[in-house]
Amino acid sequence: MNIHIPRGTQDILPGEVEKWQLIEKKARELCEKFQYKEIRTPIFEHTELFLRSVGDTTDIVQKEMYTFQDKGDRSLTLRPEGTASTVRSFVENKMFGYADQPVKLFYMGPMFRYERPQAGRYRQFVQFGVEALGSADPAIDAEVIALAMSIYQSLGLKQLKLIVNSLGDKESRQAHKDALINHFKPRIEEFCSDCQNRLEKNPMRILDCKKDREHELMKSAPSILDFLNEDSKKYFDKVQKYLTDLDIKFEVDPNLVRGLDYYNHTAFEIMSESEGFGAITTLCGGGRYNGLVEELGGPETPGIGFAFSVERFIAALGAEKIDLQMDEGIDCYLVSLGEEAKDYTVGLLHKLRREGFSAERDYLDRKIKTQFKAADRLKAKYVAVLGEDELKANKINLKSMETGEQKEVPLDSFVEEFKSIVKH
Ligand code: AMP
């Protein structure tokens, strides 16, 4: 029996992988400009980390984690997201003591969730995310959002919608929580068992329920915006002012609560508005999580971040029909004829590559015509042809595939000549 790829995962093959590399490159470049530095944390962590940070009433923790016992009987979990690990590392490495504050980090790598696979939803997916730790300035909220938007826009995405909300501070959330309990309690038996369980502990999660989305009590639920205290309101106003100053269009959506427990104040999502995009339109999600650092044993430290998956980024590019011109073609293809000439191209090829050119030769003993076809497929800018006669005469024939122009070049100084002709 053949072995197949596990459900919800995918192979990224050459031809497609270049898109991934380009997104990674753009994200890295923009992080450099915005001064976010890369952090790499383990793929698995102690399960406890996610219970404490993501929250034990969330779907992620309750249903979606890849948790296993290792041979030392420890409970470990493949990371379902990146913030928990980043904050753990921030505390463990005492980054709160760094001279430069806030500490601005980014990460990129696979995440794992046992979800029902569908378009845009995988069990292994690659998240790119940033975290800014150590500042409670609403300008950082705007910066983080601007960074996410800039990464999308750098690859030409236009049909984007930014929605923002405030979840308020602890006091505002408590007042909202009480109002939600009062709202849902009398008819809670009409909701799914998850919602019933979450009523007392975390009623805000009910608003995020996928099953009961259409229930009439959802629409009439008390809005967090009516419960923001003065400080929270002021904070949210500032975030909106800065976004406006940055020319970033947004909509306020009081129902945006996000699927993780640790958020407060600013929460945001970027959606694709492209018609070709599937049912799941969220490209990127993020928010503020003051309190998470303390929760994980560090000193009081505010924080904010976002994450998006490369999978949905690529889907959005497809939906907007953005064709990334990536395949530039190689600099030179060496066509050879006869055993001695073929032998000679082994070293010649390596010399070209050592000089920084992308180059290729035939490894299948193919006819000249077929070698030219291979050069075409690789979009070779030049083809150099070496036959027995040329070898004897210390010459090689160089053809520009763009202009069709041909030139005889001395074989022993070919690489030097090629350098002066191509000037890359
Ligand atoms: P979250 O960590 O749930 O807030 O998700 C942040 C972002 O990660 C989403 O906006 C998606 O871009 C991406 N994402 C989350 N879950 C998946 C998944 N199962 N497959 C692909 N992308 C995902």
CSV table of C-alpha atoms and ligand atoms in Angstrom, one decimal:
chain,number,residue,atom,x,y,z
A,1,MET,CA,0.0,0.0,0.0
A,2,ASN,CA,1.3,3.5,-0.8
A,3,ILE,CA,1.7,5.9,2.0
A,4,HIS,CA,-0.1,9.2,1.6
A,5,ILE,CA,0.5,12.6,3.1
A,6,PRO,CA,-1.4,13.1,6.4
A,7,ARG,CA,-4.8,14.9,6.2
A,8,GLY,CA,-4.6,18.7,6.5
A,9,THR,CA,-0.9,18.9,5.4
A,10,GLN,CA,0.6,19.7,2.1
A,11,ASP,CA,3.8,19.3,0.1
A,12,ILE,CA,5.1,22.6,-1.3
A,13,LEU,CA,6.7,21.7,-4.6
A,14,PRO,CA,9.2,23.6,-6.7
A,15,GLY,CA,7.2,26.1,-8.8
A,16,GLU,CA,5.0,26.9,-5.8
A,17,VAL,CA,7.7,27.1,-3.1
A,18,GLU,CA,9.1,30.3,-4.8
A,19,LYS,CA,5.9,32.1,-3.7
A,20,TRP,CA,6.5,31.1,-0.1
A,21,GLN,CA,10.1,32.2,-0.4
A,22,LEU,CA,9.0,35.6,-1.8
A,23,ILE,CA,6.5,36.1,1.0
A,24,GLU,CA,9.1,35.2,3.6
A,25,LYS,CA,11.6,37.6,1.9
A,26,LYS,CA,9.2,40.5,1.9
A,27,ALA,CA,8.1,39.9,5.5
A,28,ARG,CA,11.8,39.8,6.6
A,29,GLU,CA,12.6,43.0,4.6
A,30,LEU,CA,9.7,44.9,6.2
A,31,CYS,CA,10.6,43.6,9.7
A,32,GLU,CA,14.1,45.0,9.1
A,33,LYS,CA,12.6,48.4,8.2
A,34,PHE,CA,10.2,48.3,11.2
A,35,GLN,CA,13.0,47.0,13.4
A,36,TYR,CA,11.6,43.6,14.4
A,37,LYS,CA,14.2,40.9,15.0
A,38,GLU,CA,13.8,37.2,14.4
A,39,ILE,CA,13.3,34.7,17.2
A,40,ARG,CA,13.2,30.9,16.7
A,41,THR,CA,11.6,28.8,19.4
A,42,PRO,CA,11.0,25.0,19.6
A,43,ILE,CA,8.3,23.4,17.6
A,44,PHE,CA,7.0,21.6,20.8
A,45,GLU,CA,6.6,23.1,24.3
A,46,HIS,CA,5.3,21.9,27.6
A,47,THR,CA,1.5,21.5,27.3
A,48,GLU,CA,1.0,23.7,30.3
A,49,LEU,CA,2.3,26.7,28.4
A,50,PHE,CA,-0.7,26.7,26.1
A,51,LEU,CA,-3.2,25.9,28.8
A,52,ARG,CA,-2.0,28.9,30.7
A,53,SER,CA,-1.7,31.4,27.8
A,54,VAL,CA,-4.0,30.5,25.0
A,55,GLY,CA,-6.7,29.6,27.6
A,56,ASP,CA,-8.4,26.3,28.6
A,57,THR,CA,-11.8,27.4,27.4
A,58,THR,CA,-10.7,28.0,23.8
A,59,ASP,CA,-11.2,25.7,20.9
A,60,ILE,CA,-7.5,25.5,20.3
A,61,VAL,CA,-6.8,24.1,23.8
A,62,GLN,CA,-10.0,22.0,24.1
A,63,LYS,CA,-10.0,20.4,20.7
A,64,GLU,CA,-7.2,21.2,18.5
A,65,MET,CA,-3.8,20.5,20.2
A,66,TYR,CA,-1.4,17.8,19.1
A,67,THR,CA,-0.5,16.7,22.6
A,68,PHE,CA,1.6,13.6,23.4
A,69,GLN,CA,3.6,12.0,26.2
A,70,ASP,CA,7.3,11.7,25.5
A,71,LYS,CA,9.4,8.8,26.7
A,72,GLY,CA,10.1,10.6,29.9
A,73,ASP,CA,6.3,10.9,30.5
A,74,ARG,CA,6.2,14.6,30.0
A,75,SER,CA,3.1,16.1,28.3
A,76,LEU,CA,4.3,18.0,25.3
A,77,THR,CA,2.4,19.8,22.6
A,78,LEU,CA,3.2,20.8,19.0
A,79,ARG,CA,2.8,24.6,19.1
A,80,PRO,CA,-0.6,25.7,17.8
A,81,GLU,CA,0.5,29.4,17.6
A,82,GLY,CA,3.6,31.5,18.2
A,83,THR,CA,2.8,34.1,20.9
A,84,ALA,CA,2.9,31.7,23.9
A,85,SER,CA,6.4,30.4,23.0
A,86,THR,CA,7.7,33.9,22.2
A,87,VAL,CA,6.4,35.2,25.6
A,88,ARG,CA,7.8,32.2,27.4
A,89,SER,CA,11.2,32.9,25.8
A,90,PHE,CA,10.9,36.6,26.6
A,91,VAL,CA,10.5,35.7,30.3
A,92,GLU,CA,13.0,32.9,30.4
A,93,ASN,CA,15.7,35.0,28.7
A,94,LYS,CA,14.9,38.0,30.8
A,95,MET,CA,14.4,40.2,27.7
A,96,PHE,CA,12.5,42.6,29.9
A,97,GLY,CA,16.0,43.7,31.1
A,98,TYR,CA,17.2,44.6,27.6
A,99,ALA,CA,18.3,48.2,27.3
A,100,ASP,CA,16.3,48.6,24.1
A,101,GLN,CA,12.6,48.5,24.9
A,102,PRO,CA,10.1,47.6,23.6
A,103,VAL,CA,11.5,44.3,22.5
A,104,LYS,CA,10.2,43.8,18.9
A,105,LEU,CA,10.3,40.2,17.6
A,106,PHE,CA,9.1,38.2,14.7
A,107,TYR,CA,8.9,34.5,14.0
A,108,MET,CA,8.1,32.3,11.1
A,109,GLY,CA,7.4,28.5,11.1
A,110,PRO,CA,5.0,25.7,11.2
A,111,MET,CA,2.0,25.6,13.6
A,112,PHE,CA,-0.2,22.6,14.3
A,113,ARG,CA,-3.9,22.4,15.0
A,114,TYR,CA,-6.2,19.4,14.8
A,115,GLU,CA,-8.9,21.2,12.9
A,116,ARG,CA,-11.3,20.0,10.2
A,117,PRO,CA,-9.3,20.6,7.0
A,118,GLN,CA,-10.9,22.8,4.3
A,119,ALA,CA,-9.8,25.5,1.9
A,120,GLY,CA,-7.6,27.8,3.9
A,121,ARG,CA,-7.6,25.6,7.0
A,122,TYR,CA,-4.8,23.1,7.5
A,123,ARG,CA,-3.5,20.9,10.3
A,124,GLN,CA,0.0,22.1,9.7
A,125,PHE,CA,0.4,25.7,8.5
A,126,VAL,CA,3.1,28.3,8.5
A,127,GLN,CA,2.5,31.4,10.5
A,128,PHE,CA,4.5,34.6,10.3
A,129,GLY,CA,4.0,36.7,13.4
A,130,VAL,CA,5.3,39.6,15.3
A,131,GLU,CA,5.3,40.6,19.0
A,132,ALA,CA,6.1,44.0,20.5
A,133,LEU,CA,6.7,43.6,24.3
A,134,GLY,CA,7.2,46.4,26.8
A,135,SER,CA,5.2,49.3,25.5
A,136,ALA,CA,1.6,50.4,26.3
A,137,ASP,CA,1.8,53.2,23.8
A,138,PRO,CA,-1.2,53.0,21.3
A,139,ALA,CA,1.3,54.1,18.6
A,140,ILE,CA,2.8,50.5,18.8
A,141,ASP,CA,-0.7,49.1,18.1
A,142,ALA,CA,-0.8,51.2,15.0
A,143,GLU,CA,2.7,50.3,14.0
A,144,VAL,CA,2.0,46.5,14.3
A,145,ILE,CA,-1.2,46.9,12.2
A,146,ALA,CA,0.7,49.0,9.7
A,147,LEU,CA,3.4,46.3,9.4
A,148,ALA,CA,0.9,43.6,8.7
A,149,MET,CA,-0.8,45.8,6.0
A,150,SER,CA,2.5,46.7,4.5
A,151,ILE,CA,3.5,43.1,4.1
A,152,TYR,CA,0.3,42.3,2.2
A,153,GLN,CA,0.5,45.4,0.1
A,154,SER,CA,4.2,44.8,-0.8
A,155,LEU,CA,3.0,41.9,-2.9
A,156,GLY,CA,0.2,43.8,-4.5
A,157,LEU,CA,-2.8,42.8,-2.5
A,158,LYS,CA,-5.5,45.5,-2.6
A,159,GLN,CA,-8.8,44.0,-1.6
A,160,LEU,CA,-8.2,44.0,2.1
A,161,LYS,CA,-10.4,45.0,4.9
A,162,LEU,CA,-9.1,45.9,8.3
A,163,ILE,CA,-11.5,45.5,11.3
A,164,VAL,CA,-10.6,46.6,14.8
A,165,ASN,CA,-12.2,46.4,18.1
A,166,SER,CA,-11.4,47.1,21.7
A,167,LEU,CA,-11.8,44.4,24.3
A,168,GLY,CA,-11.1,46.9,27.0
A,169,ASP,CA,-9.0,46.4,30.2
A,170,LYS,CA,-9.8,44.0,33.0
A,171,GLU,CA,-12.4,46.2,34.6
A,172,SER,CA,-14.2,46.8,31.3
A,173,ARG,CA,-14.1,43.1,30.5
A,174,GLN,CA,-15.5,42.2,33.9
A,175,ALA,CA,-18.5,44.5,33.4
A,176,HIS,CA,-19.1,43.2,29.9
A,177,LYS,CA,-18.7,39.6,31.2
A,178,ASP,CA,-21.4,40.1,33.8
A,179,ALA,CA,-23.7,41.6,31.1
A,180,LEU,CA,-23.1,38.7,28.8
A,181,ILE,CA,-23.9,36.1,31.5
A,182,ASN,CA,-27.2,37.9,32.2
A,183,HIS,CA,-27.9,38.0,28.5
A,184,PHE,CA,-27.3,34.4,27.6
A,185,LYS,CA,-28.2,32.6,30.9
A,186,PRO,CA,-32.0,32.5,30.6
A,187,ARG,CA,-31.8,30.7,27.2
A,188,ILE,CA,-28.4,29.0,27.5
A,189,GLU,CA,-30.0,25.5,26.9
A,190,GLU,CA,-30.6,26.6,23.3
A,191,PHE,CA,-26.9,26.7,22.7
A,192,CYS,CA,-24.3,24.0,22.1
A,193,SER,CA,-22.6,22.2,24.9
A,194,ASP,CA,-19.4,24.2,24.5
A,195,CYS,CA,-21.3,27.5,24.9
A,196,GLN,CA,-23.0,26.1,28.0
A,197,ASN,CA,-19.7,25.2,29.5
A,198,ARG,CA,-18.3,28.6,28.7
A,199,LEU,CA,-21.1,30.7,30.1
A,200,GLU,CA,-19.8,31.3,33.6
A,201,LYS,CA,-16.1,31.0,32.9
A,202,ASN,CA,-15.7,32.9,29.7
A,203,PRO,CA,-19.0,34.1,28.1
A,204,MET,CA,-17.1,36.2,25.5
A,205,ARG,CA,-16.1,32.9,23.8
A,206,ILE,CA,-19.8,32.3,23.1
A,207,LEU,CA,-19.7,35.2,20.6
A,208,ASP,CA,-17.0,33.3,18.8
A,209,CYS,CA,-18.9,30.1,18.5
A,210,LYS,CA,-19.0,28.6,15.0
A,211,LYS,CA,-22.1,26.5,15.6
A,212,ASP,CA,-24.4,29.0,17.2
A,213,ARG,CA,-23.4,32.0,15.0
A,214,GLU,CA,-27.0,32.5,13.7
A,215,HIS,CA,-28.8,32.4,17.1
A,216,GLU,CA,-30.9,35.6,17.6
A,217,LEU,CA,-29.3,36.2,21.0
A,218,MET,CA,-25.9,36.6,19.2
A,219,LYS,CA,-27.0,39.7,17.4
A,220,SER,CA,-28.6,41.4,20.4
A,221,ALA,CA,-25.7,40.5,22.8
A,222,PRO,CA,-24.3,43.5,24.7
A,223,SER,CA,-21.4,45.2,22.9
A,224,ILE,CA,-18.1,45.5,24.6
A,225,LEU,CA,-17.9,49.1,23.3
A,226,ASP,CA,-20.7,50.1,25.7
A,227,PHE,CA,-18.6,48.8,28.7
A,228,LEU,CA,-15.3,50.4,28.0
A,229,ASN,CA,-14.2,52.6,31.0
A,230,GLU,CA,-12.5,56.0,30.4
A,231,ASP,CA,-9.0,54.6,30.1
A,232,SER,CA,-10.0,51.9,27.6
A,233,LYS,CA,-12.0,54.3,25.6
A,234,LYS,CA,-9.1,56.8,25.5
A,235,TYR,CA,-6.7,54.1,24.4
A,236,PHE,CA,-9.0,52.9,21.6
A,237,ASP,CA,-9.5,56.5,20.4
A,238,LYS,CA,-5.8,57.0,20.2
A,239,VAL,CA,-5.3,53.7,18.2
A,240,GLN,CA,-7.9,54.9,15.7
A,241,LYS,CA,-6.4,58.4,15.5
A,242,TYR,CA,-3.0,56.9,14.7
A,243,LEU,CA,-4.4,54.5,12.1
A,244,THR,CA,-6.1,57.5,10.4
A,245,ASP,CA,-2.8,59.4,10.6
A,246,LEU,CA,-1.2,56.5,8.8
A,247,ASP,CA,-3.8,56.5,6.1
A,248,ILE,CA,-4.9,53.1,7.0
A,249,LYS,CA,-8.7,52.5,6.5
A,250,PHE,CA,-10.5,50.4,9.0
A,251,GLU,CA,-13.9,49.5,10.4
A,252,VAL,CA,-14.8,49.0,14.0
A,253,ASP,CA,-16.6,45.7,14.6
A,254,PRO,CA,-17.7,45.3,18.2
A,255,ASN,CA,-18.3,41.6,17.6
A,256,LEU,CA,-14.6,40.9,16.9
A,257,VAL,CA,-13.5,38.9,19.9
A,258,ARG,CA,-10.8,36.6,18.5
A,259,GLY,CA,-10.3,32.9,19.4
A,260,LEU,CA,-7.7,33.2,22.1
A,261,ASP,CA,-8.1,34.2,25.7
A,262,TYR,CA,-5.2,36.5,26.2
A,263,TYR,CA,-6.4,39.6,24.3
A,264,ASN,CA,-7.3,42.9,25.8
A,265,HIS,CA,-7.6,46.4,24.4
A,266,THR,CA,-6.9,46.4,20.7
A,267,ALA,CA,-8.0,43.3,18.7
A,268,PHE,CA,-7.9,43.3,14.9
A,269,GLU,CA,-8.3,41.2,11.8
A,270,ILE,CA,-7.4,41.7,8.2
A,271,MET,CA,-9.8,40.0,5.8
A,272,SER,CA,-9.7,39.4,2.1
A,273,GLU,CA,-12.6,41.1,0.2
A,274,SER,CA,-11.8,39.4,-3.0
A,275,GLU,CA,-14.7,37.6,-4.6
A,276,GLY,CA,-12.5,34.6,-5.5
A,277,PHE,CA,-11.6,34.0,-1.8
A,278,GLY,CA,-13.2,31.1,-0.1
A,279,ALA,CA,-15.5,31.0,2.9
A,280,ILE,CA,-12.8,31.7,5.5
A,281,THR,CA,-11.8,35.3,4.8
A,282,THR,CA,-9.6,36.1,7.7
A,283,LEU,CA,-6.0,36.5,6.6
A,284,CYS,CA,-4.4,37.9,9.7
A,285,GLY,CA,-5.4,38.3,13.4
A,286,GLY,CA,-3.8,40.0,16.3
A,287,GLY,CA,-4.2,42.1,19.3
A,288,ARG,CA,-2.9,43.3,22.6
A,289,TYR,CA,-2.2,41.0,25.5
A,290,ASN,CA,-1.2,43.0,28.6
A,291,GLY,CA,-1.0,40.5,31.4
A,292,LEU,CA,0.3,37.5,29.5
A,293,VAL,CA,3.9,38.1,30.5
A,294,GLU,CA,2.9,38.0,34.2
A,295,GLU,CA,0.7,35.0,33.6
A,296,LEU,CA,3.9,33.2,32.4
A,297,GLY,CA,6.0,34.3,35.4
A,298,GLY,CA,7.5,37.6,34.2
A,299,PRO,CA,7.2,41.2,35.4
A,300,GLU,CA,4.2,43.3,34.4
A,301,THR,CA,4.8,43.9,30.7
A,302,PRO,CA,2.4,45.0,28.0
A,303,GLY,CA,2.4,43.3,24.6
A,304,ILE,CA,0.8,43.3,21.2
A,305,GLY,CA,1.3,41.1,18.1
A,306,PHE,CA,-0.3,39.5,15.1
A,307,ALA,CA,0.0,36.3,13.1
A,308,PHE,CA,-0.9,35.4,9.6
A,309,SER,CA,-0.5,32.2,7.6
A,310,VAL,CA,1.4,32.0,4.4
A,311,GLU,CA,-1.2,29.5,3.1
A,312,ARG,CA,-4.0,32.1,3.3
A,313,PHE,CA,-1.7,34.8,2.0
A,314,ILE,CA,-1.1,32.7,-1.1
A,315,ALA,CA,-4.8,32.0,-1.5
A,316,ALA,CA,-5.5,35.8,-1.4
A,317,LEU,CA,-2.9,36.4,-4.1
A,318,GLY,CA,-4.6,33.7,-6.2
A,319,ALA,CA,-8.1,35.3,-5.5
A,320,GLU,CA,-6.8,38.7,-6.7
A,321,LYS,CA,-5.2,37.0,-9.7
A,322,ILE,CA,-1.8,38.5,-8.7
A,323,ASP,CA,0.8,36.7,-10.8
A,324,LEU,CA,4.2,36.9,-9.0
A,325,GLN,CA,6.9,37.2,-11.6
A,326,MET,CA,9.4,35.0,-9.9
A,327,ASP,CA,11.0,32.7,-12.5
A,328,GLU,CA,13.8,34.9,-13.8
A,329,GLY,CA,15.6,32.2,-15.7
A,330,ILE,CA,19.2,31.0,-15.4
A,331,ASP,CA,22.2,32.9,-16.8
A,332,CYS,CA,23.7,30.2,-18.9
A,333,TYR,CA,23.0,26.6,-20.2
A,334,LEU,CA,25.9,24.6,-21.4
A,335,VAL,CA,25.1,22.5,-24.4
A,336,SER,CA,27.7,19.9,-25.3
A,337,LEU,CA,28.3,17.3,-27.9
A,338,GLY,CA,30.8,14.4,-27.7
A,339,GLU,CA,32.4,12.8,-24.7
A,340,GLU,CA,35.4,15.1,-24.3
A,341,ALA,CA,33.3,18.2,-24.6
A,342,LYS,CA,30.8,16.8,-22.1
A,343,ASP,CA,33.7,16.1,-19.7
A,344,TYR,CA,34.9,19.7,-20.2
A,345,THR,CA,31.6,21.2,-19.2
A,346,VAL,CA,31.7,19.6,-15.8
A,347,GLY,CA,34.4,22.0,-14.7
A,348,LEU,CA,33.2,24.9,-16.8
A,349,LEU,CA,29.8,24.7,-15.2
A,350,HIS,CA,31.3,24.9,-11.7
A,351,LYS,CA,33.5,27.9,-12.6
A,352,LEU,CA,30.4,29.8,-13.8
A,353,ARG,CA,28.6,29.0,-10.6
A,354,ARG,CA,31.6,30.0,-8.5
A,355,GLU,CA,31.5,33.4,-10.2
A,356,GLY,CA,27.9,33.8,-9.0
A,357,PHE,CA,26.0,32.8,-12.2
A,358,SER,CA,23.1,30.4,-12.2
A,359,ALA,CA,24.0,27.7,-14.7
A,360,GLU,CA,23.1,24.2,-15.8
A,361,ARG,CA,24.2,21.4,-18.2
A,362,ASP,CA,22.8,18.2,-19.5
A,363,TYR,CA,23.1,15.1,-17.4
A,364,LEU,CA,21.1,12.7,-19.6
A,365,ASP,CA,23.3,12.5,-22.7
A,366,ARG,CA,20.6,14.1,-24.7
A,367,LYS,CA,20.8,15.3,-28.3
A,368,ILE,CA,21.6,18.9,-29.1
A,369,LYS,CA,18.0,19.8,-29.9
A,370,THR,CA,16.8,18.3,-26.7
A,371,GLN,CA,19.4,20.1,-24.7
A,372,PHE,CA,18.2,23.4,-26.3
A,373,LYS,CA,14.7,22.6,-25.3
A,374,ALA,CA,15.9,22.0,-21.7
A,375,ALA,CA,17.6,25.4,-21.9
A,376,ASP,CA,14.3,27.0,-23.0
A,377,ARG,CA,12.4,25.4,-20.1
A,378,LEU,CA,14.9,26.9,-17.7
A,379,LYS,CA,14.6,30.3,-19.5
A,380,ALA,CA,18.3,30.4,-20.1
A,381,LYS,CA,19.5,33.9,-21.0
A,382,TYR,CA,22.5,32.5,-22.8
A,383,VAL,CA,23.4,29.1,-24.2
A,384,ALA,CA,27.0,28.1,-24.8
A,385,VAL,CA,27.6,25.3,-27.2
A,386,LEU,CA,30.7,23.1,-27.1
A,387,GLY,CA,31.3,20.4,-29.6
A,388,GLU,CA,34.5,18.3,-30.3
A,389,ASP,CA,35.6,20.8,-33.0
A,390,GLU,CA,35.2,23.8,-30.8
A,391,LEU,CA,37.1,22.0,-28.0
A,392,LYS,CA,40.0,21.3,-30.4
A,393,ALA,CA,40.0,24.9,-31.6
A,394,ASN,CA,39.8,26.3,-28.0
A,395,LYS,CA,36.5,28.0,-28.8
A,396,ILE,CA,32.9,28.0,-27.5
A,397,ASN,CA,29.9,29.4,-29.2
A,398,LEU,CA,27.8,31.7,-27.0
A,399,LYS,CA,24.3,32.5,-28.1
A,400,SER,CA,22.1,35.2,-26.5
A,401,MET,CA,18.6,33.7,-26.3
A,402,GLU,CA,17.0,37.1,-26.1
A,403,THR,CA,18.6,38.6,-29.3
A,404,GLY,CA,19.6,35.4,-31.1
A,405,GLU,CA,23.1,36.9,-31.5
A,406,GLN,CA,26.0,34.5,-31.6
A,407,LYS,CA,29.6,34.9,-30.8
A,408,GLU,CA,32.7,32.7,-30.7
A,409,VAL,CA,34.6,33.1,-27.4
A,410,PRO,CA,38.0,31.6,-26.5
A,411,LEU,CA,37.3,28.6,-24.3
A,412,ASP,CA,40.0,29.2,-21.8
A,413,SER,CA,38.8,32.7,-21.0
A,414,PHE,CA,35.1,31.9,-21.4
A,415,VAL,CA,34.1,32.7,-17.8
A,416,GLU,CA,35.9,36.1,-17.9
A,417,GLU,CA,34.3,37.0,-21.2
A,418,PHE,CA,30.9,35.9,-19.9
A,419,LYS,CA,31.3,38.1,-16.9
A,420,SER,CA,32.0,41.1,-19.1
A,421,ILE,CA,29.1,40.4,-21.4
A,422,VAL,CA,26.5,39.6,-18.7
A,423,LYS,CA,27.6,42.1,-16.0
A,424,HIS,CA,25.3,40.9,-13.3
B,1,AMP,P1,-5.0,32.7,15.2
B,1,AMP,O1,-3.7,32.3,15.7
B,1,AMP,O2,-6.1,31.7,15.3
B,1,AMP,O3,-5.4,34.1,15.7
B,1,AMP,O4,-4.8,32.8,13.6
B,1,AMP,C1,-4.1,33.8,13.0
B,1,AMP,C2,-4.0,33.6,11.6
B,1,AMP,O5,-3.3,32.3,11.3
B,1,AMP,C3,-5.3,33.5,10.8
B,1,AMP,O6,-5.7,34.7,10.4
B,1,AMP,C4,-4.9,32.6,9.6
B,1,AMP,O7,-4.2,33.4,8.7
B,1,AMP,C5,-3.9,31.7,10.2
B,1,AMP,N1,-4.5,30.4,10.5
B,1,AMP,C6,-5.0,30.0,11.7
B,1,AMP,N2,-5.4,28.7,11.7
B,1,AMP,C7,-5.1,28.3,10.4
B,1,AMP,C8,-5.2,27.0,9.8
B,1,AMP,N3,-5.7,25.9,10.4
B,1,AMP,N4,-4.7,26.9,8.5
B,1,AMP,C9,-4.2,28.0,7.9
B,1,AMP,N5,-4.1,29.1,8.5
B,1,AMP,C10,-4.5,29.3,9.7
